[in-house]
Structures are given as structure tokens and as C-alpha cells.
PDB file of C-alpha atoms in Angstrom:
ATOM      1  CA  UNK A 110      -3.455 -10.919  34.660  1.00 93.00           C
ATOM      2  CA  UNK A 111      -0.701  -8.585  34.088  1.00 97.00           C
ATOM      3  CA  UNK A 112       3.248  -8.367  34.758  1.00 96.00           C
ATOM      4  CA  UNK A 113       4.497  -6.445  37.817  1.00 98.00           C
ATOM      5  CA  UNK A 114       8.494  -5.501  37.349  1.00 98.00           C
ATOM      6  CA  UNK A 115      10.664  -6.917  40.167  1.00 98.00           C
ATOM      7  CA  UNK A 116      13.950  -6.014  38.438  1.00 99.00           C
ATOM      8  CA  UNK A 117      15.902  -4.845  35.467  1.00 99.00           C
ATOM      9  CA  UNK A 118      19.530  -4.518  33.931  1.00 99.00           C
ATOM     10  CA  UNK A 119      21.419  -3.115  30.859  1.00 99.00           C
ATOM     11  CA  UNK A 120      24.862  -3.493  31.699  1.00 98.00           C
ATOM     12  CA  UNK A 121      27.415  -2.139  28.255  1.00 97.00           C
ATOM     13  CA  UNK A 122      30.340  -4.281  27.511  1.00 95.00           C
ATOM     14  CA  UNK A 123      31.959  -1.090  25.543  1.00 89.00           C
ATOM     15  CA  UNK A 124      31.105   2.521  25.348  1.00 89.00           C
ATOM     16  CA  UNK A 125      28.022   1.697  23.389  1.00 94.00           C
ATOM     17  CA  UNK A 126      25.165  -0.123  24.933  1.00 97.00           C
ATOM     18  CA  UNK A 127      23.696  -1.905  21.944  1.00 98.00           C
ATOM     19  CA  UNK A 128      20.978  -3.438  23.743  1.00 99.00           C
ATOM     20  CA  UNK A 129      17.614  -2.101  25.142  1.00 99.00           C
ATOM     21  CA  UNK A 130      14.376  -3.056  26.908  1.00 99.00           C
ATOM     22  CA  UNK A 131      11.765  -2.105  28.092  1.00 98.00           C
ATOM     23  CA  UNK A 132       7.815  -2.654  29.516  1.00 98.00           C
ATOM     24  CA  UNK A 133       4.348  -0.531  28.988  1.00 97.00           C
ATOM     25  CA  UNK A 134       1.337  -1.040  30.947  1.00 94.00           C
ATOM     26  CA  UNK A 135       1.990  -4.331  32.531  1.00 96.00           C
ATOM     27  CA  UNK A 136       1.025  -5.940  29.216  1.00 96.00           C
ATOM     28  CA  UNK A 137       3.783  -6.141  27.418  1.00 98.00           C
ATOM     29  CA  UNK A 138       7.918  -6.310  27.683  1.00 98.00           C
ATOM     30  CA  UNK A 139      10.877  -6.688  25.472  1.00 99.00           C
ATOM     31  CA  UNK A 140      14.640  -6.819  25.152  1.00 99.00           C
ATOM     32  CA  UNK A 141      16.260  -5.988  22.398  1.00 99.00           C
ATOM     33  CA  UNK A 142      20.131  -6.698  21.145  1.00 98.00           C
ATOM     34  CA  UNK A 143      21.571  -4.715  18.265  1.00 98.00           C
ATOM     35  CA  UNK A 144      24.397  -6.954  16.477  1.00 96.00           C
ATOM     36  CA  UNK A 145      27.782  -5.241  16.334  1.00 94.00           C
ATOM     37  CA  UNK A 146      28.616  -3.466  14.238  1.00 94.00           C
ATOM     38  CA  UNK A 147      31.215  -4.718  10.923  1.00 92.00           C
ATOM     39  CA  UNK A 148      31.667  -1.646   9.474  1.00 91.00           C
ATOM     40  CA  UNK A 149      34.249   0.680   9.763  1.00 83.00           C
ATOM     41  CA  UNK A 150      32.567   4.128   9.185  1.00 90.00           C
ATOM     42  CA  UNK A 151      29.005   3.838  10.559  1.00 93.00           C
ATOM     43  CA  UNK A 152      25.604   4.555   8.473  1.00 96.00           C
ATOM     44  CA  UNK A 153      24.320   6.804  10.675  1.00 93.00           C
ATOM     45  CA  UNK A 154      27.054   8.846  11.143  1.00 79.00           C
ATOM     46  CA  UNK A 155      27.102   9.326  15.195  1.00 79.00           C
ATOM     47  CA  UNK A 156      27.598   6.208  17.599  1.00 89.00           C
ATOM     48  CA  UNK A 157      27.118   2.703  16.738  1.00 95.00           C
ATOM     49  CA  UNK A 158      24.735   1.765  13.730  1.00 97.00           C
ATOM     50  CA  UNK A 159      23.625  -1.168  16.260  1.00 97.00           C
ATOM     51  CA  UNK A 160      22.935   1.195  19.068  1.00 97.00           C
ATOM     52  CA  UNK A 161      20.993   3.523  16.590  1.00 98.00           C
ATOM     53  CA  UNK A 162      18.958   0.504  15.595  1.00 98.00           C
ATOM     54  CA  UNK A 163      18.039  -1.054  18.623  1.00 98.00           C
ATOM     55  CA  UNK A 164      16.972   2.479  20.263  1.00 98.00           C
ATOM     56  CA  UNK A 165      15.072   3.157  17.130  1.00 98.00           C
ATOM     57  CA  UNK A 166      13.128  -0.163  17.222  1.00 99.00           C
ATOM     58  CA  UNK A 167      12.961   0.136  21.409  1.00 99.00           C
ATOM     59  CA  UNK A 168      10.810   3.649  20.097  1.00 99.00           C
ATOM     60  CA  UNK A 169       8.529   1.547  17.543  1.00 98.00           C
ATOM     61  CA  UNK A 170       7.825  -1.394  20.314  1.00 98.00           C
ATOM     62  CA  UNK A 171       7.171   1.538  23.143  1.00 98.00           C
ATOM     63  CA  UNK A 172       4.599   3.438  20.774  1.00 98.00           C
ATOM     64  CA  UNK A 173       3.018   0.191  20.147  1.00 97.00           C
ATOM     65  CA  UNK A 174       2.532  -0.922  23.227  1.00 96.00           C
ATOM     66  CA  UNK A 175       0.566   1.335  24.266  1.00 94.00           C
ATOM     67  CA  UNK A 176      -2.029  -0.030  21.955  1.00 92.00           C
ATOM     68  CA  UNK A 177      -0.934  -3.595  22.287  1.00 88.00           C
ATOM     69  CA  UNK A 178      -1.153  -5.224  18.469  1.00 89.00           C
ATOM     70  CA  UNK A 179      -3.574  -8.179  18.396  1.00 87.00           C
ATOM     71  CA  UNK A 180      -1.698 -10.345  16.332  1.00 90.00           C
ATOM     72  CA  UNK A 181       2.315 -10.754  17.091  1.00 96.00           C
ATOM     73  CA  UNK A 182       3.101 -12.981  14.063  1.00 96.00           C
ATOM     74  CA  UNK A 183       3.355 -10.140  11.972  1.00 96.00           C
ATOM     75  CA  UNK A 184       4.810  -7.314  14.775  1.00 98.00           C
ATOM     76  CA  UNK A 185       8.424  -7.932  13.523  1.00 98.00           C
ATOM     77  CA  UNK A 186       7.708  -7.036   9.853  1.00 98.00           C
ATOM     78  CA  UNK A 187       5.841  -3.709  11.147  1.00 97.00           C
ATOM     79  CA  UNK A 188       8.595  -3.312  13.436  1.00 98.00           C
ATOM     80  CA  UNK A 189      10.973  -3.242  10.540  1.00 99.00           C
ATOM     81  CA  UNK A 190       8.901  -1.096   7.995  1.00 98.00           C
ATOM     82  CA  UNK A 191       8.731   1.496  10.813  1.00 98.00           C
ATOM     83  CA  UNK A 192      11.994   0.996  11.746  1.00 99.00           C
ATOM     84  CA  UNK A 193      13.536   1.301   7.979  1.00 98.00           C
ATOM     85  CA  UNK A 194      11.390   4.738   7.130  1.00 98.00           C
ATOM     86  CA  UNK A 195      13.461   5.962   9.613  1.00 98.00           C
ATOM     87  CA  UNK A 196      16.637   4.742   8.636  1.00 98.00           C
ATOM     88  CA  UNK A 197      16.259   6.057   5.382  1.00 97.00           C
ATOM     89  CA  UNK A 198      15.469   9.341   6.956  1.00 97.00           C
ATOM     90  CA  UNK A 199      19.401   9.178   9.377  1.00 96.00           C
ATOM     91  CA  UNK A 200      21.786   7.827   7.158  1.00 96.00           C
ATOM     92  CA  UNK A 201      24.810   9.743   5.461  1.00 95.00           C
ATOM     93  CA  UNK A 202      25.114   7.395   3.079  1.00 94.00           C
ATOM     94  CA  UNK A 203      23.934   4.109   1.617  1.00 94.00           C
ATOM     95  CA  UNK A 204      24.649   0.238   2.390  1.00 96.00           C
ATOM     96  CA  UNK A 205      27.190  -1.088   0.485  1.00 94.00           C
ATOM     97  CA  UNK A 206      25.640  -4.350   0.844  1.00 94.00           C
ATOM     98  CA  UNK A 207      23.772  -6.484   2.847  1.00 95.00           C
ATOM     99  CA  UNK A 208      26.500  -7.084   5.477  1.00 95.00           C
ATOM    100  CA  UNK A 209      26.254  -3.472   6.052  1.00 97.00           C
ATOM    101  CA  UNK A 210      22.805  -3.462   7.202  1.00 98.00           C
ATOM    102  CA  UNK A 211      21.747  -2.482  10.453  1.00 98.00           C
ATOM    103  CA  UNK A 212      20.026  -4.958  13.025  1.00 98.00           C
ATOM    104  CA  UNK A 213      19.043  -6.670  15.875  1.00 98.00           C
ATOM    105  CA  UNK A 214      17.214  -9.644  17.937  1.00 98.00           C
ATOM    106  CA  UNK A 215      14.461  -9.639  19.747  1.00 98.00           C
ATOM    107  CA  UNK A 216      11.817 -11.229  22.092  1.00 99.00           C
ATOM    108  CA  UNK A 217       8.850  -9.465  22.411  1.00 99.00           C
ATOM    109  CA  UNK A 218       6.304 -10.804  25.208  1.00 98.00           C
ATOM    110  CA  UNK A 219       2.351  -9.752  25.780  1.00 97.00           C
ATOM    111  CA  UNK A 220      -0.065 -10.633  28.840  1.00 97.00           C
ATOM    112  CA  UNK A 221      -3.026 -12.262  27.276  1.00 95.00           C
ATOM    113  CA  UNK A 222      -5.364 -13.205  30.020  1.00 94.00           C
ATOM    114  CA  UNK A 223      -4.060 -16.574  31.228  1.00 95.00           C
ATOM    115  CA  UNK A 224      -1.492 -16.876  29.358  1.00 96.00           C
ATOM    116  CA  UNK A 225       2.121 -15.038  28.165  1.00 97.00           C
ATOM    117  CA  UNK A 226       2.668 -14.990  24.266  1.00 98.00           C
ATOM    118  CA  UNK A 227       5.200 -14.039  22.355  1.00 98.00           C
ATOM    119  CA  UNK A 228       7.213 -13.292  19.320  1.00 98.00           C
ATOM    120  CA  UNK A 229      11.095 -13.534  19.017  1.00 98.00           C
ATOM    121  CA  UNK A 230      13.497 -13.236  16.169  1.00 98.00           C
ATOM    122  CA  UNK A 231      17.113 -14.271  16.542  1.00 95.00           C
ATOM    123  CA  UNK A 232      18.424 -15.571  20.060  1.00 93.00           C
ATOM    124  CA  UNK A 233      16.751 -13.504  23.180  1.00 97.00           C
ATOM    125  CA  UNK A 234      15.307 -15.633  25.436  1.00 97.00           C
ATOM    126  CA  UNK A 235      12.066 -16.507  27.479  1.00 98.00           C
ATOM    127  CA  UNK A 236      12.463 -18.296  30.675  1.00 98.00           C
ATOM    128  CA  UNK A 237       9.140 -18.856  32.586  1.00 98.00           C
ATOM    129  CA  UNK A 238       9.176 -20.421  35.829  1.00 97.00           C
ATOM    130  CA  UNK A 239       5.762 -22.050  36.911  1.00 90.00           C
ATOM    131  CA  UNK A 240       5.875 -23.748  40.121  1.00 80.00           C
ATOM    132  CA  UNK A 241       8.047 -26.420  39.859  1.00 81.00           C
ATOM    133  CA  UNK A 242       8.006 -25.830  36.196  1.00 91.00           C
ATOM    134  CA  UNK A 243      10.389 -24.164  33.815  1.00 96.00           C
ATOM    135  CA  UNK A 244       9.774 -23.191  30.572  1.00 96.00           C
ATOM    136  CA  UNK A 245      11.981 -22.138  27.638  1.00 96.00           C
ATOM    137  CA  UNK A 246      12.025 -20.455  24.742  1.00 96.00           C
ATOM    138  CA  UNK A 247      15.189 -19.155  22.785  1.00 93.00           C
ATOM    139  CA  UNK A 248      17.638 -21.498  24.742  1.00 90.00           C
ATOM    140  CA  UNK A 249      19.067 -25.023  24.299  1.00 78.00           C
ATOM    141  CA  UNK A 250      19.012 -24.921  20.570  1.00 64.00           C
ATOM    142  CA  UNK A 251      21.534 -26.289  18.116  1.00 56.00           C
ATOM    143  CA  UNK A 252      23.743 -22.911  18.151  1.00 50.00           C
ATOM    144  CA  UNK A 253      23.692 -22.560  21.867  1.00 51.00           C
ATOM    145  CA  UNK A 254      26.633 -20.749  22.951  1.00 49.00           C
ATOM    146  CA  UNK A 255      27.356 -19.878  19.565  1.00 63.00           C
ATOM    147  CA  UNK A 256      28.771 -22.832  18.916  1.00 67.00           C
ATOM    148  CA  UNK A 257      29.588 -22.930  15.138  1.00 70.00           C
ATOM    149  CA  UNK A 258      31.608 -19.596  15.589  1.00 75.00           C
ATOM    150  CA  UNK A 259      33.349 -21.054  18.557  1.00 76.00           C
ATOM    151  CA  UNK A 260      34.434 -24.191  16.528  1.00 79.00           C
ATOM    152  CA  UNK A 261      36.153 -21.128  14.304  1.00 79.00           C
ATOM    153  CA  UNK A 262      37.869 -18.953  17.000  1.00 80.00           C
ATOM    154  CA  UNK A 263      39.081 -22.903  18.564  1.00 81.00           C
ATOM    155  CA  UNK A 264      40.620 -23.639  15.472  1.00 81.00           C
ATOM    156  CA  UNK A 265      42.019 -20.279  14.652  1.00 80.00           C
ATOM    157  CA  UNK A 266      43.791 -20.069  18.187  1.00 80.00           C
ATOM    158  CA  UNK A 267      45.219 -23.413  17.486  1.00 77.00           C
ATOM    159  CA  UNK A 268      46.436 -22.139  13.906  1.00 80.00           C
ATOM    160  CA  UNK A 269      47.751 -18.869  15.312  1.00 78.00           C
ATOM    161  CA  UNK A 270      48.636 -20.214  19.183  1.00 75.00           C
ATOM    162  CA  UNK A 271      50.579 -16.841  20.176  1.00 74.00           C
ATOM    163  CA  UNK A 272      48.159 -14.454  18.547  1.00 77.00           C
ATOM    164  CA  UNK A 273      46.144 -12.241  21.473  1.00 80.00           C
ATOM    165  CA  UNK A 274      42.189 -12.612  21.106  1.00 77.00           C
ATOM    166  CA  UNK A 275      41.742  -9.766  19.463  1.00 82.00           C
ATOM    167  CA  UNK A 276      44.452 -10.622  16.473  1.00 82.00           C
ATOM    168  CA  UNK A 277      41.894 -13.894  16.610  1.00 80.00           C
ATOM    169  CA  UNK A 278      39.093 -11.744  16.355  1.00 81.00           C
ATOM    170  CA  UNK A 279      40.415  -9.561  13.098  1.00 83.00           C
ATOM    171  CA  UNK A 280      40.783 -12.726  11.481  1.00 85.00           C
ATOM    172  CA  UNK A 281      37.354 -14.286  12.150  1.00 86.00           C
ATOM    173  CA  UNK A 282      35.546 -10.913  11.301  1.00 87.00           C
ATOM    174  CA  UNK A 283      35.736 -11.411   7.628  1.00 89.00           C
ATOM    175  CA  UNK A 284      33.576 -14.729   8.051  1.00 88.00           C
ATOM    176  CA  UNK A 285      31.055 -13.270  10.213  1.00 91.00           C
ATOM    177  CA  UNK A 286      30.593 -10.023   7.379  1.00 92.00           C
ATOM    178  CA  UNK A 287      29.484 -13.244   4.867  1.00 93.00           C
ATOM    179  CA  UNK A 288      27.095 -14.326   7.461  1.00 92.00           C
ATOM    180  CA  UNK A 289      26.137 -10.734   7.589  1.00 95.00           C
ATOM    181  CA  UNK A 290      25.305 -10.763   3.634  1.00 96.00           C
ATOM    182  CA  UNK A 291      22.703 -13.595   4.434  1.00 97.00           C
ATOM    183  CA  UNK A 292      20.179 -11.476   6.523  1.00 98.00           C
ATOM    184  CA  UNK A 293      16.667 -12.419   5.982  1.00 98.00           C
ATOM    185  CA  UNK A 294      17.760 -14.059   3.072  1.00 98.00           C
ATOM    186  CA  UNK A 295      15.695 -17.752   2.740  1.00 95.00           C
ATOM    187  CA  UNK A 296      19.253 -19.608   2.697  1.00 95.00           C
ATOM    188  CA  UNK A 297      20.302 -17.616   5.897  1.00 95.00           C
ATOM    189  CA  UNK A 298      19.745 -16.300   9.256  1.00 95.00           C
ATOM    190  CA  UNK A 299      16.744 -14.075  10.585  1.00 97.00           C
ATOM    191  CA  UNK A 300      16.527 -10.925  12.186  1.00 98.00           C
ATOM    192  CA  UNK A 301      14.820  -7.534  13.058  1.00 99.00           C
ATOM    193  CA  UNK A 302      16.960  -5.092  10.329  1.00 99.00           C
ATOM    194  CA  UNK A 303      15.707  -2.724   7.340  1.00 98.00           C
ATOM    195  CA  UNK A 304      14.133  -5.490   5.456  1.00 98.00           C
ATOM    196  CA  UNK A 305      11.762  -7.811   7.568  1.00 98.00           C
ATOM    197  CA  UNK A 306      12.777 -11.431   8.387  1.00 98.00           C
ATOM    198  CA  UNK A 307      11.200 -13.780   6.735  1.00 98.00           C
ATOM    199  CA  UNK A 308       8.210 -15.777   8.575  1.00 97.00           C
ATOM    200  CA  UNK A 309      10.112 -18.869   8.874  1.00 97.00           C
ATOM    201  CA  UNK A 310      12.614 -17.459  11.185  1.00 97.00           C
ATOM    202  CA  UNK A 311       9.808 -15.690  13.275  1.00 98.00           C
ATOM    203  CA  UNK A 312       9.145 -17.515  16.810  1.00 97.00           C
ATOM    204  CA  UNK A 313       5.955 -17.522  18.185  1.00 98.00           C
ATOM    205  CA  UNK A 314       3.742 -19.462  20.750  1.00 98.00           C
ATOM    206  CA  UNK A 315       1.755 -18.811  24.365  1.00 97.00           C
ATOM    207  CA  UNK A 316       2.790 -20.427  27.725  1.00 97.00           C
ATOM    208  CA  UNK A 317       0.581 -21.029  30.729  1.00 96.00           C
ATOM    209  CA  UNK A 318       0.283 -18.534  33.125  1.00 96.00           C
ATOM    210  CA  UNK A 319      -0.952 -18.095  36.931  1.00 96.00           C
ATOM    211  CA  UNK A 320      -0.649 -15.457  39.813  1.00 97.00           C
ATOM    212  CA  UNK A 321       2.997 -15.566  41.084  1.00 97.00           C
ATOM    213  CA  UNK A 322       4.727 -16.957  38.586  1.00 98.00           C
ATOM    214  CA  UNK A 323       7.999 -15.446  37.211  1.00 98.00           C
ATOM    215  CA  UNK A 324       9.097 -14.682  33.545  1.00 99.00           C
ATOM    216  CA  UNK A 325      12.705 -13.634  32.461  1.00 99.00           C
ATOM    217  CA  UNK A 326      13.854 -12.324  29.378  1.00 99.00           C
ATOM    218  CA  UNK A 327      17.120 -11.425  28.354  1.00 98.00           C
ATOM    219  CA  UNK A 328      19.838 -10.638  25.610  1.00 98.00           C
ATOM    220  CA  UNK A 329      22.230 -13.334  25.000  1.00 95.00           C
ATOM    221  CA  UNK A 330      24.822 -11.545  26.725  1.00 96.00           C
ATOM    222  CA  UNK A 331      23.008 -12.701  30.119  1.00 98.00           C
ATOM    223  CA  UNK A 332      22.115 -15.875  29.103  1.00 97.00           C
ATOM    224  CA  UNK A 333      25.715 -16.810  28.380  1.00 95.00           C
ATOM    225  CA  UNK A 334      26.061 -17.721  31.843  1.00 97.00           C
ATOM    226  CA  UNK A 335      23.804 -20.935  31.090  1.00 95.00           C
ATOM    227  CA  UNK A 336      24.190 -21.189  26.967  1.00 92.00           C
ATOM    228  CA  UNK A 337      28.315 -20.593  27.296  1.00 92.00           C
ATOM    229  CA  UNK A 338      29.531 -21.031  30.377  1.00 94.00           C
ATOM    230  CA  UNK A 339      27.358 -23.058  31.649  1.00 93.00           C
ATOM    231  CA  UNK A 340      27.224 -21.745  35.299  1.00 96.00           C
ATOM    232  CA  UNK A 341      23.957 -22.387  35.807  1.00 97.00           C
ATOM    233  CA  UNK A 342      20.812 -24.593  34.243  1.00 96.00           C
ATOM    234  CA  UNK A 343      18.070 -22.213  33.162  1.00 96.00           C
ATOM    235  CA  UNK A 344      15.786 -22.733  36.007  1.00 96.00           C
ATOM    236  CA  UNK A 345      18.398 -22.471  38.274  1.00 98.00           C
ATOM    237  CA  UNK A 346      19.266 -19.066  36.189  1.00 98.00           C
ATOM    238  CA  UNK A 347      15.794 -17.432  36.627  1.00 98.00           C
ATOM    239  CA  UNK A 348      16.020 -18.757  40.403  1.00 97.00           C
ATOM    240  CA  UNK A 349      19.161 -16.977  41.051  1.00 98.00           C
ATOM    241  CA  UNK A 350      17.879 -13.810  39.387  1.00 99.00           C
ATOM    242  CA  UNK A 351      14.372 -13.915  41.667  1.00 98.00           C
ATOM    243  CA  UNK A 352      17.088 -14.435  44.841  1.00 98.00           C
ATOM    244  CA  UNK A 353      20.211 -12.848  44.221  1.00 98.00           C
ATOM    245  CA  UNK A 354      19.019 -10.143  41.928  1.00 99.00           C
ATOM    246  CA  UNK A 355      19.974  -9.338  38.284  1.00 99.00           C
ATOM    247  CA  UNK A 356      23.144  -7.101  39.203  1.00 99.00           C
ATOM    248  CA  UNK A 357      24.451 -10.144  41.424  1.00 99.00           C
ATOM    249  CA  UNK A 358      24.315 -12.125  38.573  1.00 98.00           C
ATOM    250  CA  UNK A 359      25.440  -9.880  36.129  1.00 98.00           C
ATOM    251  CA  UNK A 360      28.187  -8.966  38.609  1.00 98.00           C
ATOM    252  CA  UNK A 361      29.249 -12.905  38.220  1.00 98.00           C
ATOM    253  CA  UNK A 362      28.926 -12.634  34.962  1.00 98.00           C
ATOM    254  CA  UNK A 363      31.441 -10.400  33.988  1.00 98.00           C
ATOM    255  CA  UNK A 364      33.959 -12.036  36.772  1.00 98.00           C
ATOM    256  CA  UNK A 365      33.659 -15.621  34.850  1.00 98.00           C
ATOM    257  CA  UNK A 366      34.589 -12.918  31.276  1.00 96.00           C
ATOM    258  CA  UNK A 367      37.304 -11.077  32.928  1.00 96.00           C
ATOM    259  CA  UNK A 368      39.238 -14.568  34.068  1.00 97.00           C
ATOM    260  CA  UNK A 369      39.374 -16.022  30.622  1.00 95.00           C
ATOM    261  CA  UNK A 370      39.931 -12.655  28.987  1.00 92.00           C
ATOM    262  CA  UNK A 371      41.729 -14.505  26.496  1.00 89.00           C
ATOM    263  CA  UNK A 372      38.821 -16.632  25.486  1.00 91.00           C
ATOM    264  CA  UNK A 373      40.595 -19.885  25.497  1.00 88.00           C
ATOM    265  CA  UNK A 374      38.242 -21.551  28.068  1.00 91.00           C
ATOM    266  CA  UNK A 375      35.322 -20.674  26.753  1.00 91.00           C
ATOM    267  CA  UNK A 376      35.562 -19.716  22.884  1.00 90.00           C
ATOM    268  CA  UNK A 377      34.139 -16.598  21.658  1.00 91.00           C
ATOM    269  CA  UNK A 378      34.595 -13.943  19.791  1.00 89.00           C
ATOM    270  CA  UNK A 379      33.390 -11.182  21.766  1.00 90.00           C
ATOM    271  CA  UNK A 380      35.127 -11.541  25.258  1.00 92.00           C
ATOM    272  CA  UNK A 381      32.226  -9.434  26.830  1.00 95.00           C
ATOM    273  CA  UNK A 382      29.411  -8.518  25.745  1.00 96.00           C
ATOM    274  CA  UNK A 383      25.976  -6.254  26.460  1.00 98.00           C
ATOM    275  CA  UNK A 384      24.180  -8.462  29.230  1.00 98.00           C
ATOM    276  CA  UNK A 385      20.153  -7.724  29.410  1.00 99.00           C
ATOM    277  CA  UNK A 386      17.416  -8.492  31.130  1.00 99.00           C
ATOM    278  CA  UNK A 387      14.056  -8.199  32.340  1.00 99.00           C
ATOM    279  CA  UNK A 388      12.366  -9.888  35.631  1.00 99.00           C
ATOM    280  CA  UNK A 389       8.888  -9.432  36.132  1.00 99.00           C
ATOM    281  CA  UNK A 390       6.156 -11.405  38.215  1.00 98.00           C
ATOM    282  CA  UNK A 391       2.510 -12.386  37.109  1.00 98.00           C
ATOM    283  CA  UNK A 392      -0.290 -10.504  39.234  1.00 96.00           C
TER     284      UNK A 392
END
């Protein structure tokens, strides 16, 4: 069995579109989301350092694919070796520290004969709909919605209740640089970057597959319509996007973001942001 495309969207929240996806062969698919930048003067010198990255591994995945890797666990680590040769090769100068290095999340999906598998680091997600069945991967977790970093941007509106969201943001950006520092560090967070994630923070698995059924995957930009908002229940998500379309959706998306501008119904610290995804059908 392989994947057919029914439909795709990239949809920028800025100037830069720091995400990317893509498919090869009907055997494998990704998305990818490069994390905002924190810096003020860029690595790379031109654009976004996240933009740079997530193009740069969207070229490693694509080459690849076309000679789908046997084993995933260990793709994201080859992704990154690749990945940081590269980076070495573009920057103007070097990483202050840690918080300055570039990266991005990923989920990374391969047909294997009756069945999808699939490797993910950091929060894309996976949403397989199988009959009456729907099947997650990426979504629901403890942090859904971001939810520690909204606790901060609730409390920091209440501390600073006539500050705009932006004079928010400024003052939260300082704590998410210290998260930064903790990339692929044991006592901190995964993700694709210029050193390779450790394997604990690697996701992989298979799910069931027949003729006919539907997979979605997406950046967590689209996903905040069931993770944040909560506008929809991730089955009913992948339903809309098999009936309405991705655009419709996306469309809605950035209507919900553009009415609470301020961010004080639903807390966040980006008030839009780069909304991805990938529909495709099993044949």
C-alpha cells in the first residue's frame, strides 16, 4: 500500500514561513516546523535561522526518501549530522550558546506494507482515521496547547493588565531563551537541531493500515485548532480536513487568531503562527 495526496497547506504567519513538508514516492511524508527564532542577528546571515533550518532538513528528508531508510529510530540523528555539516558550512559566525542553536520538530511517516510507521521529535502530529477509528500520535499530551507557557503569559497579563501582547511577549522571551539552552540536553526538551536529540525524546511506533483510510499530519500551528482552541476533537479535525479541505480550515483558523489578537482568550505567546499540513489517503 502506498499514500495518494488529497491535499496540502503551508500557510506563513509572518514574512518567513518556518515550516515545510513534503512527500516522495507515495512512501513517505513529513512536516516540518522550525522554532522561532530568539536571536537578534541571525546565524546564517539571510532570513530566519528557523526557516534556513527547516528548508535545510526538508532537503536531507527529500534526498532520503528516495531511498526510504529501513530503520526510522535512528533517521533524526542522521537528519541532524547532515543537517549540521551544512550549518557549519552557512554560518557568519558561531553560537553563542545553546539557546542560539538552530532547530525544529518533526514527524516523519513511511508506508510499510500494512501498516504506517513513524518517527517524530517535538510536537507535529499524526492523526489516522480508520473507519470509525481515530488514532493519535503527538496530541493530547501533558503540554497540549502549550500549556506551561500559557500559565506564564496568564500570569504576566494579570501582572502587567494594560501592557499590549507583544510588551507580554518581550517579557516572556527571556524564559523561553533558558528553555532554549536545554536542547537535547537529558534534563530538557528534544528536538531536530545541530546536535541530535537524544533517543529518549525520539517517538516512534506503526499503526494499522487498510485501503481508504486517511492520515493527517501537521505543524502545531494547525493543530491548535484542537490542542488550543479547542474547536474541534481530533477526529472531528481530520474529518473536517477530508470535507471542507485544508484551506477551509486553515481559513477558520486564522479567523478564531485574528478575534483574540490580544491573546487573552486563549493564552499564547505567538498570536499566529505557521499552520501545516499534509492529507493523504491509503491506496
Amino acid at each position: 500500500m502506498v499514500f495518494e495526496v488529497i491535499d496540502s497547506i503551508s500557510l506563513a504567519s509572518g514574512e518567513a514561513n518556518e515550516d515545510r513538508y513534503g512527500h516522495c514516492g507515495g512512501l513517505m511524508a513529513w512536516v516540518i516546523d522550525g522554532a522561532t527564532d530568539v536571536i537578534e542577528t541571525p546565524l546564517i546571515g539571510s532570513g530566519t535561522d528557523a526557516a534556513w533550518f527547516a528548508e535545510a532538513v526538508h532537503r536531507t528528508i527529500s534526498t532520503a526518501a528516495l531511498m526510504p531508510p529501513e530503520h526510522l529510530d535512528d533517521f533524526p540523528a542522521r537528519i541532524c549530522e547532515t543537517v549540521a555539516a551544512a550549518f557549519d558550512r552557512a554560518i557568519t559566525r558561531q553560537p553563542t550558546g545553546r539557546h542560539e542553536y538552530p532547530s525544529a520538530t518533526t514527524m516523519i511517516i513511511r508506508a510499510n506494507g500494512d501498516r504506517v510507521d513513524y518517527v517524530a521529535v517535538g510536537d507535529c502530529a499524526l492523526i489516522v482515521q480508520a473507519d470509525e477509528n481515530t488514532h493519535t500520535v503527538g496530541l493530547g499530551g501533558a503540554e497540549a496547547g502549550d500549556r506551561s507557557t500559557a500559565k506564564v503569559v496568564v500570569s504576566l497579563q494579570e501582572q502587567n493588565a494594560t501592557a499590549s501582547h507583544d510588551e507580554v511577549k518581550a517579557l516572556i522571551w527571556p524564559k523561553i531563551r533558558k528553555r532554549r539552552a536545554k536542547i537535547n540536553l537529558p534534563d530538557g526538551y528534544g528536538a531536530l537541531s545541530i546536535t541530535p536529540p537524544p533517543p529518549k525524546f525520539v517517538a516512534t511506533g506503526s499503526l494499522d493500515v487498510t485501503p481508504g483510510d486517511h492520515i493527517l499530519i501537521a505543524s502545531d500551528g494547525l493543530t491548535r485548532l484542537s490542542e488550543l482552541y479547542q474547536r474541534y476533537k481530533p477526529n472531528e479535525l481530520i474529518d473536517a480536513a477530508i470535507t471542507r479541505g485544508l484551506e477551509a480550515i486553515v481559513r477558520e483558523l486564522r479567523e478564531i487568531e485574528i478575534a483574540d489578537a490580544s491573546c487573552k482568550s486563549h493564552p499564547r505567546v505567538k498570536a499566529t503562527d505557521d499552520a501545516t499540513g499534509i492529507l493523504l489517503k491509503i491506496i
